[in-house]
Amino acid sequence: MQNESISILGCGWLGLPLAAELSSRGFPVKGSTTSEDHIPLLQEAGIEPYILSLDPELEGDEAADFLQSDTLIINFPPERRDDIEEYHVLQFSSLIDAIRLSPLRHVLMVSSTSVYPALNREVVEEDALEPDSPSGRALLTVEEMLMQERGFQTTVLRFAGLVGYDRTPSNYLGRMKEITAPAQPMNLIHRDDCIAIMMEIIRLGQWGEVFNACSPVHPKRIDYYTKAAEKAGVPLPPAAGGDAPFKIVSSRKLENAIGYTFLYPDPMADL
């Protein structure tokens, strides 16, 4: 396993520390960025850097070389644009065409729990049928595109809202005019858990699966932001609105499959 080579498409807030962790454990790692300014950061972490983009075609002078690995981790979210459903499909069509020409055997796709509609109950992996948002529909479509391929195996990880380090609620409180849907349960996951989960999937070879990844405790929005405001010493925006549709994302399938125990099970404690 230590000799397995890994390429990470998207070395940003999540991808870069993941790449650094893999590199520190002896994995040969290639990482992509869209900016030359980020190349030194990748090099310092022991990552072989590549400048690649999907606009929507896969572009980069050494794109084929980047895909000369055993495993590809796809880590870029849908862009904010009106035609995202069509555009994201074009991006993945180009990427899949390139993967077919490569020796890649495994793909790990970072997806999102936005593929689930607000069903006012707990949701599991089979509940991703009719996403509420265009980005959720885009993600579900490209998940299916990857899972249907037979030349390589794909595992999809649907992460909840990413928190940790510089992504804290105190950073947003100053820009919030009000706390909407105050009683709505939150679905969050710490970056350290994201990285640990991906490491375990690779180590155990859990391919051909779809997993939710969300902390098992789901605080109410008002409780979460109240504690965050107290901790940061900033005013709490007023609560607005009553009951709102919700979902509670379950990670039981993941926990059972890889024997995982969350490092940060309660987002309130993380504050």
Short mmCIF file of C-alpha atoms in Angstrom, two decimals:
data_model
loop_
_atom_site.label_atom_id
_atom_site.label_comp_id
_atom_site.label_asym_id
_atom_site.label_seq_id
_atom_site.Cartn_x
_atom_site.Cartn_y
_atom_site.Cartn_z
CA MET A 1 0.00 0.00 0.00
CA GLN A 2 2.85 2.37 0.73
CA ASN A 3 3.89 2.22 -2.92
CA GLU A 4 0.44 3.14 -4.22
CA SER A 5 0.63 6.42 -6.10
CA ILE A 6 -2.12 9.02 -5.66
CA SER A 7 -3.15 12.05 -7.66
CA ILE A 8 -5.34 14.72 -6.05
CA LEU A 9 -7.34 16.94 -8.38
CA GLY A 10 -7.88 20.06 -6.32
CA CYS A 11 -5.33 20.89 -3.61
CA GLY A 12 -7.18 23.62 -1.77
CA TRP A 13 -8.46 23.93 1.80
CA LEU A 14 -9.11 20.19 2.08
CA GLY A 15 -6.96 18.72 -0.69
CA LEU A 16 -3.64 20.26 0.35
CA PRO A 17 -3.57 18.96 3.96
CA LEU A 18 -4.80 15.59 2.68
CA ALA A 19 -1.95 15.49 0.16
CA ALA A 20 0.54 16.48 2.84
CA GLU A 21 -0.70 13.70 5.15
CA LEU A 22 -0.46 11.10 2.38
CA SER A 23 3.02 12.28 1.47
CA SER A 24 4.14 12.13 5.11
CA ARG A 25 3.08 8.49 5.20
CA GLY A 26 5.17 7.55 2.19
CA PHE A 27 2.66 7.75 -0.64
CA PRO A 28 3.94 9.29 -3.89
CA VAL A 29 1.50 12.18 -4.36
CA LYS A 30 0.72 14.40 -7.33
CA GLY A 31 -1.43 17.45 -6.68
CA SER A 32 -3.16 19.91 -8.96
CA THR A 33 -3.82 23.61 -8.58
CA THR A 34 -5.11 26.28 -10.93
CA SER A 35 -2.64 28.90 -9.69
CA GLU A 36 1.13 29.08 -10.05
CA ASP A 37 1.22 30.95 -6.74
CA HIS A 38 0.22 27.73 -4.95
CA ILE A 39 3.00 25.58 -6.42
CA PRO A 40 5.51 26.36 -3.61
CA LEU A 41 2.94 25.23 -1.02
CA LEU A 42 2.61 21.88 -2.73
CA GLN A 43 6.35 21.45 -3.12
CA GLU A 44 6.96 22.25 0.55
CA ALA A 45 4.54 19.45 1.46
CA GLY A 46 6.40 16.92 -0.70
CA ILE A 47 3.78 16.96 -3.45
CA GLU A 48 4.56 16.91 -7.16
CA PRO A 49 2.66 19.96 -8.46
CA TYR A 50 0.61 20.32 -11.65
CA ILE A 51 -1.38 23.24 -13.02
CA LEU A 52 -4.66 21.88 -14.35
CA SER A 53 -8.16 23.21 -14.96
CA LEU A 54 -11.54 21.99 -16.17
CA ASP A 55 -13.07 24.81 -18.25
CA PRO A 56 -14.97 22.52 -18.91
CA GLU A 57 -12.33 20.56 -20.84
CA LEU A 58 -9.39 19.15 -18.88
CA GLU A 59 -6.54 21.53 -19.67
CA GLY A 60 -2.88 21.43 -18.71
CA ASP A 61 0.34 20.62 -20.50
CA GLU A 62 0.92 17.51 -18.40
CA ALA A 63 -2.63 16.31 -17.72
CA ALA A 64 -1.89 12.80 -18.96
CA ASP A 65 1.16 12.54 -16.72
CA PHE A 66 -0.87 13.75 -13.72
CA LEU A 67 -3.21 10.78 -14.21
CA GLN A 68 -0.37 8.25 -14.23
CA SER A 69 -1.26 6.98 -10.77
CA ASP A 70 -3.07 4.14 -9.04
CA THR A 71 -5.71 6.30 -7.36
CA LEU A 72 -7.30 9.65 -8.21
CA ILE A 73 -8.99 11.82 -5.59
CA ILE A 74 -11.42 14.29 -7.16
CA ASN A 75 -11.87 17.28 -4.91
CA PHE A 76 -13.49 20.28 -6.55
CA PRO A 77 -17.04 21.53 -5.95
CA PRO A 78 -19.54 22.69 -8.56
CA GLU A 79 -18.99 26.31 -9.53
CA ARG A 80 -21.58 28.97 -8.79
CA ARG A 81 -23.11 29.55 -12.20
CA ASP A 82 -26.59 29.39 -13.70
CA ASP A 83 -25.78 26.46 -15.98
CA ILE A 84 -23.96 24.39 -13.38
CA GLU A 85 -25.95 21.21 -14.05
CA GLU A 86 -24.90 21.15 -17.69
CA TYR A 87 -21.41 22.57 -17.09
CA HIS A 88 -20.46 20.12 -14.34
CA VAL A 89 -21.45 17.20 -16.58
CA LEU A 90 -19.19 18.56 -19.32
CA GLN A 91 -16.33 18.87 -16.82
CA PHE A 92 -16.69 15.26 -15.71
CA SER A 93 -17.20 13.97 -19.23
CA SER A 94 -13.82 15.42 -20.15
CA LEU A 95 -12.22 14.07 -16.98
CA ILE A 96 -13.66 10.58 -17.42
CA ASP A 97 -12.42 10.47 -21.02
CA ALA A 98 -8.92 11.21 -19.74
CA ILE A 99 -9.19 8.64 -16.93
CA ARG A 100 -10.11 5.95 -19.46
CA LEU A 101 -6.76 6.52 -21.16
CA SER A 102 -4.83 6.27 -17.88
CA PRO A 103 -3.73 3.37 -15.65
CA LEU A 104 -5.95 4.60 -12.79
CA ARG A 105 -7.70 1.78 -10.96
CA HIS A 106 -9.51 3.68 -8.23
CA VAL A 107 -11.29 7.03 -7.91
CA LEU A 108 -12.33 8.70 -4.66
CA MET A 109 -14.83 11.49 -5.32
CA VAL A 110 -15.49 14.18 -2.73
CA SER A 111 -19.19 14.97 -2.98
CA SER A 112 -21.65 16.69 -0.68
CA THR A 113 -24.75 16.03 1.38
CA SER A 114 -26.44 18.68 -0.78
CA VAL A 115 -27.55 15.70 -2.90
CA TYR A 116 -30.26 15.10 -0.27
CA PRO A 117 -33.54 16.98 -0.22
CA ALA A 118 -34.90 18.23 3.08
CA LEU A 119 -37.09 15.26 3.97
CA ASN A 120 -37.69 16.27 7.61
CA ARG A 121 -36.04 13.09 8.84
CA GLU A 122 -32.78 11.19 8.94
CA VAL A 123 -31.34 10.55 5.47
CA VAL A 124 -29.16 7.65 4.35
CA GLU A 125 -27.27 7.02 1.13
CA GLU A 126 -30.30 5.70 -0.76
CA ASP A 127 -32.27 8.92 -0.16
CA ALA A 128 -30.41 10.96 -2.79
CA LEU A 129 -33.21 10.96 -5.33
CA GLU A 130 -34.34 14.54 -5.93
CA PRO A 131 -31.84 17.17 -4.68
CA ASP A 132 -33.29 20.60 -3.90
CA SER A 133 -30.47 22.67 -5.41
CA PRO A 134 -28.87 22.84 -8.89
CA SER A 135 -25.46 22.07 -7.36
CA GLY A 136 -26.90 19.03 -5.60
CA ARG A 137 -28.43 17.79 -8.85
CA ALA A 138 -25.11 18.38 -10.63
CA LEU A 139 -23.23 16.37 -8.03
CA LEU A 140 -25.67 13.48 -8.10
CA THR A 141 -25.42 13.27 -11.89
CA VAL A 142 -21.62 13.15 -11.95
CA GLU A 143 -21.57 10.66 -9.07
CA GLU A 144 -23.65 8.34 -11.22
CA MET A 145 -21.41 8.94 -14.24
CA LEU A 146 -18.36 7.78 -12.27
CA MET A 147 -20.08 4.83 -10.62
CA GLN A 148 -21.25 3.51 -13.99
CA GLU A 149 -17.69 3.25 -15.33
CA ARG A 150 -16.27 -0.28 -15.46
CA GLY A 151 -12.64 0.52 -16.21
CA PHE A 152 -12.04 1.74 -12.66
CA GLN A 153 -13.77 1.58 -9.29
CA THR A 154 -15.20 4.70 -7.64
CA THR A 155 -16.09 5.44 -4.06
CA VAL A 156 -18.15 8.57 -3.37
CA LEU A 157 -17.82 10.43 -0.08
CA ARG A 158 -20.67 12.82 0.65
CA PHE A 159 -19.30 15.30 3.17
CA ALA A 160 -21.50 17.49 5.33
CA GLY A 161 -20.63 21.15 5.92
CA LEU A 162 -16.87 21.48 6.35
CA VAL A 163 -15.58 23.13 9.53
CA GLY A 164 -12.32 23.42 11.41
CA TYR A 165 -9.27 25.66 11.56
CA ASP A 166 -10.14 28.94 9.80
CA ARG A 167 -13.67 27.82 8.97
CA THR A 168 -15.40 28.76 12.20
CA PRO A 169 -18.87 30.22 12.80
CA SER A 170 -17.32 33.33 14.37
CA ASN A 171 -16.01 34.25 10.92
CA TYR A 172 -19.57 34.42 9.60
CA LEU A 173 -21.42 35.94 12.53
CA GLY A 174 -20.37 39.47 11.65
CA ARG A 175 -21.91 39.11 8.20
CA MET A 176 -25.12 37.47 9.37
CA LYS A 177 -28.11 39.79 9.68
CA GLU A 178 -30.21 37.09 11.29
CA ILE A 179 -30.15 33.40 12.13
CA THR A 180 -32.72 31.79 9.90
CA ALA A 181 -34.42 28.48 10.75
CA PRO A 182 -33.05 28.59 14.32
CA ALA A 183 -34.40 25.15 15.26
CA GLN A 184 -32.98 23.43 12.19
CA PRO A 185 -30.44 20.66 12.99
CA MET A 186 -26.99 21.15 11.47
CA ASN A 187 -24.92 18.65 9.51
CA LEU A 188 -21.19 19.36 9.92
CA ILE A 189 -17.85 17.57 9.75
CA HIS A 190 -14.37 18.63 10.86
CA ARG A 191 -11.57 18.67 8.30
CA ASP A 192 -9.48 16.30 10.40
CA ASP A 193 -12.29 13.73 10.20
CA CYS A 194 -12.53 14.18 6.43
CA ILE A 195 -8.82 13.43 6.04
CA ALA A 196 -8.86 10.49 8.45
CA ILE A 197 -11.85 8.95 6.67
CA MET A 198 -10.23 9.25 3.24
CA MET A 199 -7.04 7.73 4.59
CA GLU A 200 -8.98 4.75 5.95
CA ILE A 201 -10.90 4.19 2.71
CA ILE A 202 -7.62 4.07 0.80
CA ARG A 203 -5.95 1.85 3.42
CA LEU A 204 -8.82 -0.63 3.53
CA GLY A 205 -9.55 -0.56 -0.20
CA GLN A 206 -13.22 0.32 0.26
CA TRP A 207 -14.02 0.84 -3.41
CA GLY A 208 -17.33 0.81 -5.26
CA GLU A 209 -19.20 2.41 -2.35
CA VAL A 210 -21.18 5.56 -1.54
CA PHE A 211 -20.75 6.89 1.99
CA ASN A 212 -22.11 9.81 3.99
CA ALA A 213 -19.60 11.52 6.24
CA CYS A 214 -21.14 13.74 8.91
CA SER A 215 -20.55 14.19 12.63
CA PRO A 216 -23.11 12.12 14.58
CA VAL A 217 -24.26 15.05 16.75
CA HIS A 218 -26.54 17.60 15.07
CA PRO A 219 -26.91 20.80 17.11
CA LYS A 220 -29.68 23.27 16.42
CA ARG A 221 -28.57 26.34 14.49
CA ILE A 222 -29.53 28.72 17.29
CA ASP A 223 -27.59 26.72 19.89
CA TYR A 224 -24.52 26.43 17.67
CA TYR A 225 -24.35 30.12 16.83
CA THR A 226 -25.20 31.19 20.38
CA LYS A 227 -22.22 29.28 21.73
CA ALA A 228 -20.01 30.53 18.89
CA ALA A 229 -20.97 34.15 19.61
CA GLU A 230 -20.29 33.72 23.34
CA LYS A 231 -16.94 32.12 22.61
CA ALA A 232 -15.92 34.87 20.19
CA GLY A 233 -17.33 37.69 22.30
CA VAL A 234 -19.45 39.07 19.47
CA PRO A 235 -23.17 39.94 19.30
CA LEU A 236 -25.58 37.18 18.36
CA PRO A 237 -27.78 38.09 15.35
CA PRO A 238 -31.51 37.82 16.04
CA ALA A 239 -33.32 34.59 15.22
CA ALA A 240 -35.83 34.77 12.40
CA GLY A 241 -38.43 32.45 11.00
CA GLY A 242 -40.05 29.38 12.44
CA ASP A 243 -39.82 25.75 11.49
CA ALA A 244 -38.05 24.97 8.22
CA PRO A 245 -37.53 21.75 6.26
CA PHE A 246 -34.51 19.80 7.48
CA LYS A 247 -32.47 16.63 7.11
CA ILE A 248 -30.29 14.73 9.54
CA VAL A 249 -27.44 13.02 7.71
CA SER A 250 -26.56 9.55 8.98
CA SER A 251 -23.02 8.16 8.73
CA ARG A 252 -23.80 4.72 10.16
CA LYS A 253 -22.93 2.96 6.91
CA LEU A 254 -19.46 4.53 6.89
CA GLU A 255 -18.85 3.90 10.59
CA ASN A 256 -19.78 0.24 10.24
CA ALA A 257 -17.88 -0.34 6.98
CA ILE A 258 -14.53 1.02 8.10
CA GLY A 259 -14.94 0.84 11.88
CA TYR A 260 -14.63 4.61 12.14
CA THR A 261 -14.98 6.68 15.30
CA PHE A 262 -15.25 10.42 14.75
CA LEU A 263 -12.46 12.58 16.12
CA TYR A 264 -14.94 15.45 16.53
CA PRO A 265 -18.37 13.86 17.04
CA ASP A 266 -20.01 17.02 18.44
CA PRO A 267 -19.60 20.31 16.54
CA MET A 268 -20.60 22.20 19.69
CA ALA A 269 -17.62 20.78 21.54
CA ASP A 270 -15.35 21.84 18.67
CA LEU A 271 -16.15 25.47 19.40
#
